[in-house]
Coordinates of C-alpha atoms (C1' of nucleotides) in Angstrom, one line a residue:
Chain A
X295 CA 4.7 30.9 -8.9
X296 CA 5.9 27.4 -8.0
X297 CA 3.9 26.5 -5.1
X298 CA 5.5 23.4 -3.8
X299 CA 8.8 24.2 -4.5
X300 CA 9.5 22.6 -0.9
X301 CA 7.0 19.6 -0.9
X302 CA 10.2 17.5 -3.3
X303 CA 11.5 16.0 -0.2
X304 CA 8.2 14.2 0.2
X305 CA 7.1 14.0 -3.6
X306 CA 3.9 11.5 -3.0
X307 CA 0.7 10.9 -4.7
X308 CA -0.7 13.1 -2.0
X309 CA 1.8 16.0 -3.0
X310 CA 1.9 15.7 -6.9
X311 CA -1.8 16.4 -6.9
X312 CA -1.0 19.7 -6.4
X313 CA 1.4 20.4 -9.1
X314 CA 0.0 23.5 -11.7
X315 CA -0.3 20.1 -13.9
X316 CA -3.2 18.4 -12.4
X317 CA -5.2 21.3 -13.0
X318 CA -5.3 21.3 -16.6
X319 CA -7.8 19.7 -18.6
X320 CA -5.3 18.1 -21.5
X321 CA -3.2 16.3 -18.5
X322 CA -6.0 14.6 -16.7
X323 CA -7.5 13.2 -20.2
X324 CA -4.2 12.0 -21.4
X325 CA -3.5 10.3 -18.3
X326 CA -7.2 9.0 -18.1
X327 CA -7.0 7.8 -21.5
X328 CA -3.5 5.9 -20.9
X329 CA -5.3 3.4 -18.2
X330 CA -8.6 3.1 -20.4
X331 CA -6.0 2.5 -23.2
X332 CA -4.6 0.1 -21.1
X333 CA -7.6 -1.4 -20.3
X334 CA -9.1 -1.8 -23.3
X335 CA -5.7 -4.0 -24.6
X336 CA -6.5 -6.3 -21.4
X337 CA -9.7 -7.0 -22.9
X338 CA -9.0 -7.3 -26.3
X339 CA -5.7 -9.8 -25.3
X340 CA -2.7 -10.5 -26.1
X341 CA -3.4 -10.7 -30.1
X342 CA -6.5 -8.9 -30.2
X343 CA -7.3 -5.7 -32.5
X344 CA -5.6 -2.6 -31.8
X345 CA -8.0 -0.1 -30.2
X346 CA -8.1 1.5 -33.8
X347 CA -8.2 -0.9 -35.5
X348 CA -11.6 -2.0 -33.4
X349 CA -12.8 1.6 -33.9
X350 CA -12.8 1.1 -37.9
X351 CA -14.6 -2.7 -37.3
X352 CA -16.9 -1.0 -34.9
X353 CA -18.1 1.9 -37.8
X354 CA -17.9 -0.5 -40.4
X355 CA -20.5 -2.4 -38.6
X356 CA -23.1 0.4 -37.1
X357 CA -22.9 1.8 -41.1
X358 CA -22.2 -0.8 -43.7
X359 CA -20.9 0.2 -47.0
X360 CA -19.0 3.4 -45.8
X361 CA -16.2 4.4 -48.2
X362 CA -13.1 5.0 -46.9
X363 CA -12.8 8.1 -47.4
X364 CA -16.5 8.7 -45.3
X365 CA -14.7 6.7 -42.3
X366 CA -11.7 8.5 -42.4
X367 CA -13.6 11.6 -42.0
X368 CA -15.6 9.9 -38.9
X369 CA -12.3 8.3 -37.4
X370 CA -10.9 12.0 -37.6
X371 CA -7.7 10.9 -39.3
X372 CA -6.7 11.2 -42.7
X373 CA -7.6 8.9 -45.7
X374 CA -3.5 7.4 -46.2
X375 CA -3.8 6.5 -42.6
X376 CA -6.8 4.2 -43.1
X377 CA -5.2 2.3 -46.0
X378 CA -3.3 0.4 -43.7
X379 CA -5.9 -0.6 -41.0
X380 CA -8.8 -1.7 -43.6
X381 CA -5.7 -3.9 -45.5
X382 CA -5.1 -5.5 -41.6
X383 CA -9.0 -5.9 -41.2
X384 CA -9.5 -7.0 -44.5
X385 CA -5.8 -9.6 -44.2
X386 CA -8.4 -11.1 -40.7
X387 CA -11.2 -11.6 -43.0
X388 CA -13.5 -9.4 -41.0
X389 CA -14.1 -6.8 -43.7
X390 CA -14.2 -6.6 -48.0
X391 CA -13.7 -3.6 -49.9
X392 CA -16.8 -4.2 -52.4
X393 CA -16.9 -2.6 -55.9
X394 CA -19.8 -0.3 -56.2
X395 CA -21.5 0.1 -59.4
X396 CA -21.4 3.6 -60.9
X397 CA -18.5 4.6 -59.2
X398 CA -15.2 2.4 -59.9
X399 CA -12.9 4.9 -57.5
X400 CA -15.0 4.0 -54.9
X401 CA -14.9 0.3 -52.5
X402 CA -17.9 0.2 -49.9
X403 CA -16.6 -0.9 -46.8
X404 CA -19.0 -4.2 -45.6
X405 CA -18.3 -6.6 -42.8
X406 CA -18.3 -10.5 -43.2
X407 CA -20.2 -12.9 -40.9
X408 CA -16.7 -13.5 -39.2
X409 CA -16.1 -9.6 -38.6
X410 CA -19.3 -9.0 -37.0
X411 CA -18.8 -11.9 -34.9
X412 CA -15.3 -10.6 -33.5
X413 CA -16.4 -7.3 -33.3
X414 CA -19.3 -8.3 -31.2
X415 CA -17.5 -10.5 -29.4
X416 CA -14.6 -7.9 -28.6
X417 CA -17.0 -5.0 -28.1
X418 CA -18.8 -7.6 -25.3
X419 CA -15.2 -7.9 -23.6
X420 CA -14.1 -4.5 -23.6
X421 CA -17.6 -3.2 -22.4
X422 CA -17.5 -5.8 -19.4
X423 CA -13.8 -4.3 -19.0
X424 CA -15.0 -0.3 -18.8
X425 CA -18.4 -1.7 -16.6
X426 CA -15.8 -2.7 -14.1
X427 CA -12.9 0.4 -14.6
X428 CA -16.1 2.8 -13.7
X429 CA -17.5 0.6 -10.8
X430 CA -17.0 3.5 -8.6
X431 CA -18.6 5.5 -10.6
X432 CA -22.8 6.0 -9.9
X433 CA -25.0 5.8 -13.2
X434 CA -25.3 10.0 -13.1
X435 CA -21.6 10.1 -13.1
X436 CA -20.9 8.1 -15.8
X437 CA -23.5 10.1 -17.5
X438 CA -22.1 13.1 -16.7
X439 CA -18.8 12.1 -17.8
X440 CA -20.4 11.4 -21.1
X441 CA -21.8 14.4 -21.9
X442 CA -19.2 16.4 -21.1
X443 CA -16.4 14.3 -22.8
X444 CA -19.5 15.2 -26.0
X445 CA -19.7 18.7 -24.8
X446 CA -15.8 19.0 -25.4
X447 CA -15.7 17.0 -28.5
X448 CA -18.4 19.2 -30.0
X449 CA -16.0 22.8 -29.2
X450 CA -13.8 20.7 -32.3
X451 CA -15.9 23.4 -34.3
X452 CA -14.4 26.4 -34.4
Chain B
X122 CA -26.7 -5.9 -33.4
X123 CA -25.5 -3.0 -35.8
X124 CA -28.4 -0.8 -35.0
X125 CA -27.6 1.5 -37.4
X126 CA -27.5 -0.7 -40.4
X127 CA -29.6 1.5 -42.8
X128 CA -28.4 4.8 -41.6
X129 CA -25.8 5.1 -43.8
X130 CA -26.9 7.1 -46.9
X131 CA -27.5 9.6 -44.5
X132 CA -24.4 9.2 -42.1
X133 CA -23.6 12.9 -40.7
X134 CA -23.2 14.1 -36.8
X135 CA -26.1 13.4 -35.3
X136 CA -26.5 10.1 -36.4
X137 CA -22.9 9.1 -36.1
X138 CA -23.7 10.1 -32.2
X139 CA -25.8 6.5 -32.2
X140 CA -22.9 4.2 -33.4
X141 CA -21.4 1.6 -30.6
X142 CA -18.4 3.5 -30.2
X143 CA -19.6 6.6 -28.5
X144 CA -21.2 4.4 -25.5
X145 CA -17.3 3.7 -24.9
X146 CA -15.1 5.5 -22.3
X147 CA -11.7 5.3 -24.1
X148 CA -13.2 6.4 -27.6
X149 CA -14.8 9.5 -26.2
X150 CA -11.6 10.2 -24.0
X151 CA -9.4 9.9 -27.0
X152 CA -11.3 12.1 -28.6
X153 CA -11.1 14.9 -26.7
X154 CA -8.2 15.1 -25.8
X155 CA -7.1 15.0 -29.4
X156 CA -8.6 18.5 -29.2
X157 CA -7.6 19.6 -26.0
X158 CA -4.2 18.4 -27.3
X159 CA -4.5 21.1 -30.7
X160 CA -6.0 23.4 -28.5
X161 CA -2.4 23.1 -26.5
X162 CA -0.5 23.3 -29.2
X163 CA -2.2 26.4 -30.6
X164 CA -1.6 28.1 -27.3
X165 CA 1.9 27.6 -27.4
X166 CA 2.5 28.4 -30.6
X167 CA 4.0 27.4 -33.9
X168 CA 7.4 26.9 -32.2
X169 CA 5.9 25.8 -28.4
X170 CA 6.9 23.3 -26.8
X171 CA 5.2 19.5 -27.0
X172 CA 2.8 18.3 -24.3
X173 CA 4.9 16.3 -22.8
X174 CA 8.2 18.6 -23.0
X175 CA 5.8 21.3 -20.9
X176 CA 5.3 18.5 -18.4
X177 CA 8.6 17.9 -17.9
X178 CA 9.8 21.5 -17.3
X179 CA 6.1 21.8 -15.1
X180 CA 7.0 19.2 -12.8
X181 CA 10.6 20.1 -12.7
X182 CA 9.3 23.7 -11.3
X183 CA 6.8 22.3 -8.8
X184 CA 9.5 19.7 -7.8
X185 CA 12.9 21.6 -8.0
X186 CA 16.1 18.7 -7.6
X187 CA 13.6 15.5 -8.6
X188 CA 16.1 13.4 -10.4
X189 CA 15.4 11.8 -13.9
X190 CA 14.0 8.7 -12.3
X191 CA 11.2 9.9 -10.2
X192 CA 10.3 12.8 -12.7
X193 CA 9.4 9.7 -15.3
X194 CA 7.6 8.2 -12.2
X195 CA 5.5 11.2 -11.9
X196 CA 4.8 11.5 -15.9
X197 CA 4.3 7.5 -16.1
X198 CA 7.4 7.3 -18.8
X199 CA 10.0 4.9 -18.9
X200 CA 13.6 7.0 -17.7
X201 CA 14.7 6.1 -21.2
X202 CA 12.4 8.0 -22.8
X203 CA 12.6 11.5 -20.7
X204 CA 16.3 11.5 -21.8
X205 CA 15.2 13.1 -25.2
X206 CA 13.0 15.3 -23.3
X207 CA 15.6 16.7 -20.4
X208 CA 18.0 16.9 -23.6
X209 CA 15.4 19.1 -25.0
X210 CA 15.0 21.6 -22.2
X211 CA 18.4 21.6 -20.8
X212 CA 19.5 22.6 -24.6
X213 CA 16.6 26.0 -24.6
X214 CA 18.5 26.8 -21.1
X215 CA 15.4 25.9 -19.3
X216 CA 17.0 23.6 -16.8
X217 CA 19.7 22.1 -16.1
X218 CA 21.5 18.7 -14.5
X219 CA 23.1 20.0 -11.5
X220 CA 25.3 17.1 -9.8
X221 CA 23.9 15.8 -6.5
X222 CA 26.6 15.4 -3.1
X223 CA 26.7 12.1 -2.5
X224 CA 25.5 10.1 -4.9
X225 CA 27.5 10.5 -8.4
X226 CA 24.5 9.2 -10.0
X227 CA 21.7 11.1 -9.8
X228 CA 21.5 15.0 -11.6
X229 CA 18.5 16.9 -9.8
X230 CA 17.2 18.6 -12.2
X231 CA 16.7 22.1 -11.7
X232 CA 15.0 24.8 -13.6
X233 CA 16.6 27.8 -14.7
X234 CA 15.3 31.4 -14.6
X235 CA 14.7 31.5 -18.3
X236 CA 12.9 28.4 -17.8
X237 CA 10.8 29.6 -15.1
X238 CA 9.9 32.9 -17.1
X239 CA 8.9 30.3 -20.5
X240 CA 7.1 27.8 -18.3
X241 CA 4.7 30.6 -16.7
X242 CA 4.1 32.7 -19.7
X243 CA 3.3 29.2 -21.4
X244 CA 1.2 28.5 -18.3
X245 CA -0.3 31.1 -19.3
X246 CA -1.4 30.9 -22.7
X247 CA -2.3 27.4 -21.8
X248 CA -4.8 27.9 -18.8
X249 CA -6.4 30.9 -21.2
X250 CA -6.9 28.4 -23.8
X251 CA -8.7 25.8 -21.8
X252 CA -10.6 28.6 -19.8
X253 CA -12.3 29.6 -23.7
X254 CA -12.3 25.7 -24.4
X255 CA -14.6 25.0 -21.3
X256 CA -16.7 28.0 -21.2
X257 CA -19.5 26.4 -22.4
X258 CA -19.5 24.2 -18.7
X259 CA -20.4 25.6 -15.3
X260 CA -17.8 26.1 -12.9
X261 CA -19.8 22.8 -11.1
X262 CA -19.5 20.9 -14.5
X263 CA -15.8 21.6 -14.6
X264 CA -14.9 20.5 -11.2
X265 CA -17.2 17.2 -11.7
X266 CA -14.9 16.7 -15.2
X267 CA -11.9 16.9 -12.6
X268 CA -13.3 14.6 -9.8
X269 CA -14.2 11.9 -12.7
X270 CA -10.9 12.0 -14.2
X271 CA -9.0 12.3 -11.2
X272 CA -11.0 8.9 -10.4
X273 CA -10.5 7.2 -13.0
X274 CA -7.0 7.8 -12.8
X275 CA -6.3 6.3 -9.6
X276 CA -7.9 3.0 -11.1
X277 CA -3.9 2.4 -12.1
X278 CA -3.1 0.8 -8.9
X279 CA -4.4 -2.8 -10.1
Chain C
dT129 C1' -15.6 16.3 -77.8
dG130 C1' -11.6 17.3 -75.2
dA131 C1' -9.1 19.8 -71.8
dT132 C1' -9.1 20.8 -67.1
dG133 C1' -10.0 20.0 -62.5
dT134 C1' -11.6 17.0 -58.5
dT135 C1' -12.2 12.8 -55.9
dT136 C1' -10.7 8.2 -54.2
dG137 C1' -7.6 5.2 -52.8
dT138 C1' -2.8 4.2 -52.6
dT139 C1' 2.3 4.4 -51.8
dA140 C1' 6.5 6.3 -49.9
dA141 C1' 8.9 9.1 -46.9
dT142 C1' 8.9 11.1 -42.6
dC143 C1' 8.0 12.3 -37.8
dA144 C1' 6.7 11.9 -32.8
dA145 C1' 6.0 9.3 -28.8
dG146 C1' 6.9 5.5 -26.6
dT147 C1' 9.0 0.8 -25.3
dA148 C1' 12.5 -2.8 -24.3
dA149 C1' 17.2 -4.3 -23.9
dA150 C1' 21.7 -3.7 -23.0
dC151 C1' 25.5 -1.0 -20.9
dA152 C1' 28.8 1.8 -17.8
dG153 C1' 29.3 4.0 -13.6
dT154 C1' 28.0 4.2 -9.0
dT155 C1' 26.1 2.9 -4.8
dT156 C1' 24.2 -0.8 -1.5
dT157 C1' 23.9 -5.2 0.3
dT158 C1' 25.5 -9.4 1.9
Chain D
dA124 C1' 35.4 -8.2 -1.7
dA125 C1' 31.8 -9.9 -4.5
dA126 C1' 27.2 -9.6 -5.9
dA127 C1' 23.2 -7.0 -6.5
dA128 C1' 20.6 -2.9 -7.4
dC129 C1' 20.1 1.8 -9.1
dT130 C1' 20.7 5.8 -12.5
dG131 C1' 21.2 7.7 -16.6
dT132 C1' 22.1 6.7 -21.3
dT133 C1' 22.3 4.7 -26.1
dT134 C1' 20.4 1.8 -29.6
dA135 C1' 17.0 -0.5 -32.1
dC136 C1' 12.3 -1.0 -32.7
dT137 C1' 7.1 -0.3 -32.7
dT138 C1' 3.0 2.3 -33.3
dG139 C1' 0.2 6.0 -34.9
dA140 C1' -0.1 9.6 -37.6
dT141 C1' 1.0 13.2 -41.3
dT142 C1' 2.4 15.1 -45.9
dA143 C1' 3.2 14.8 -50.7
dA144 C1' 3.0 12.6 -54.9
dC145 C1' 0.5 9.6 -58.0
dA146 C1' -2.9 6.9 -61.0
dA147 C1' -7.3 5.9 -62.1
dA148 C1' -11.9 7.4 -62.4
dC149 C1' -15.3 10.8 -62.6
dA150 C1' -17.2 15.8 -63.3
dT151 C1' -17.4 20.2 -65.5
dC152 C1' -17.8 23.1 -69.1
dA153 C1' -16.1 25.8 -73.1

DNA sequence: TGATGTTTGTTAATCAAGTAAACAGTTTTT
DNA sequence: AAAAACTGTTTACTTGATTAACAAACATCA
């Protein structure tokens, strides 16, 4: 079933785009993901947040006074793992873990004047960054891309 | 700018679909392929390979004899790294490091007919798996996912 | 009330994937 | 022949993530 078994001589982009590889779905993401990834640290800078870490600013922001364990839940990772990156957030100054009255287990999650300013500020570059990765892409591509990316991510229940 | 300010109280899966974050490419791409990625491993089993040790042994059968060095090419590893990797598969029986005339160097590596017989049957099991995971899109939808990814993947040369 | 169970945040140990730097042989170049 | 480059390897390290155990706080209910 190896197809190209004699293309190795001449192993190319051209050629590799026909390994059994580049027609699976989990290969092409990965490697899709890799040069956003990429991308996204360009934008961010040398120092800037790690693409994470940016997420949990970003939540933090669009709903203030999530608990952690809420935007573990959203994040898709688990609760221990977030310990870590609202300590590094909170260590920048750009979030506080504020006592809530009624429930002393619980810290609501509510970005400072400083944290919304660097998030907005780093969600400016990195948007700039993906408006000129998808150049090539028309306005019903990039929306297509979208809701199919969604149409995956929704299959998560099953 | 946080849209979503007073959202909150009521945060669950529709509105979480308003926050910043899912207007970006790489959090969307992450995303899915997080569940691509357990769809994978649920194809292959509790004791399957890893994503990236099916790679490996994929590209070694499309590309019988590549040496270490272009096979981390392909993947877009450093050669260090696909030592563990070649370890892993050479010690299943799946390949092996055949010396190369001429150049003490190198080792082609080539696939063995145990590893031939795993990779397809794991072949297999995968392309099933993704076939249920994307039957919600059209055969059109699917090949546009493709095109898009494929295209955002030859951004690399920057 | 008090005992039992659950929730929240946390720590510690561990794992997987990946990088960078240094190294030994082996070829290539000058 | 000497210097440079290439290939595979080891080692040490970083990052992202998980599991298990735990303490404090809250909830249930007999």
């Amino acid at each position: 079933m190896a197809k190209n078994s004699s293309k190795f001589a001449t192993l190319g982009q051209q050629e590799a785009d026909t390994a059994d590889l580049e027609s699976l779905v989990g290969y092409n993401l990965k490697r899709a993901y890799i040069i956003v990834e990429a991308h996204f640290r360009e934008a961010v800078g040398k120092d800037g947040m790690s693409a994470r870490v940016f997420s949990a600013l970003s939540l933090t922001v669009s709903y203030p006074n999530i608990t952690q364990i809420a935007l573990a839940r959203v994040m898709g990772i688990e609760r221990s793992g977030l310990v870590a990156i609202v300590d590094e957030l909170e260590a920048y100054g750009y979030l506080q873990r504020a006592p809530v009255p009624g429930d002393r287990r619980i810290q609501a999650l509510v970005p400072t004047e400083e944290g919304l300013a660097a998030y907005n500020e780093a969600l400016g570059l990195v948007r700039d960054k993906e408006e000129r990765l998808l150049s090539d892409l028309t306005g019903v591509e990039r929306q297509t891309l979208f809701a199919l990316l969604k149409k995956i991510r929704r299959m998560e229940e099953d």
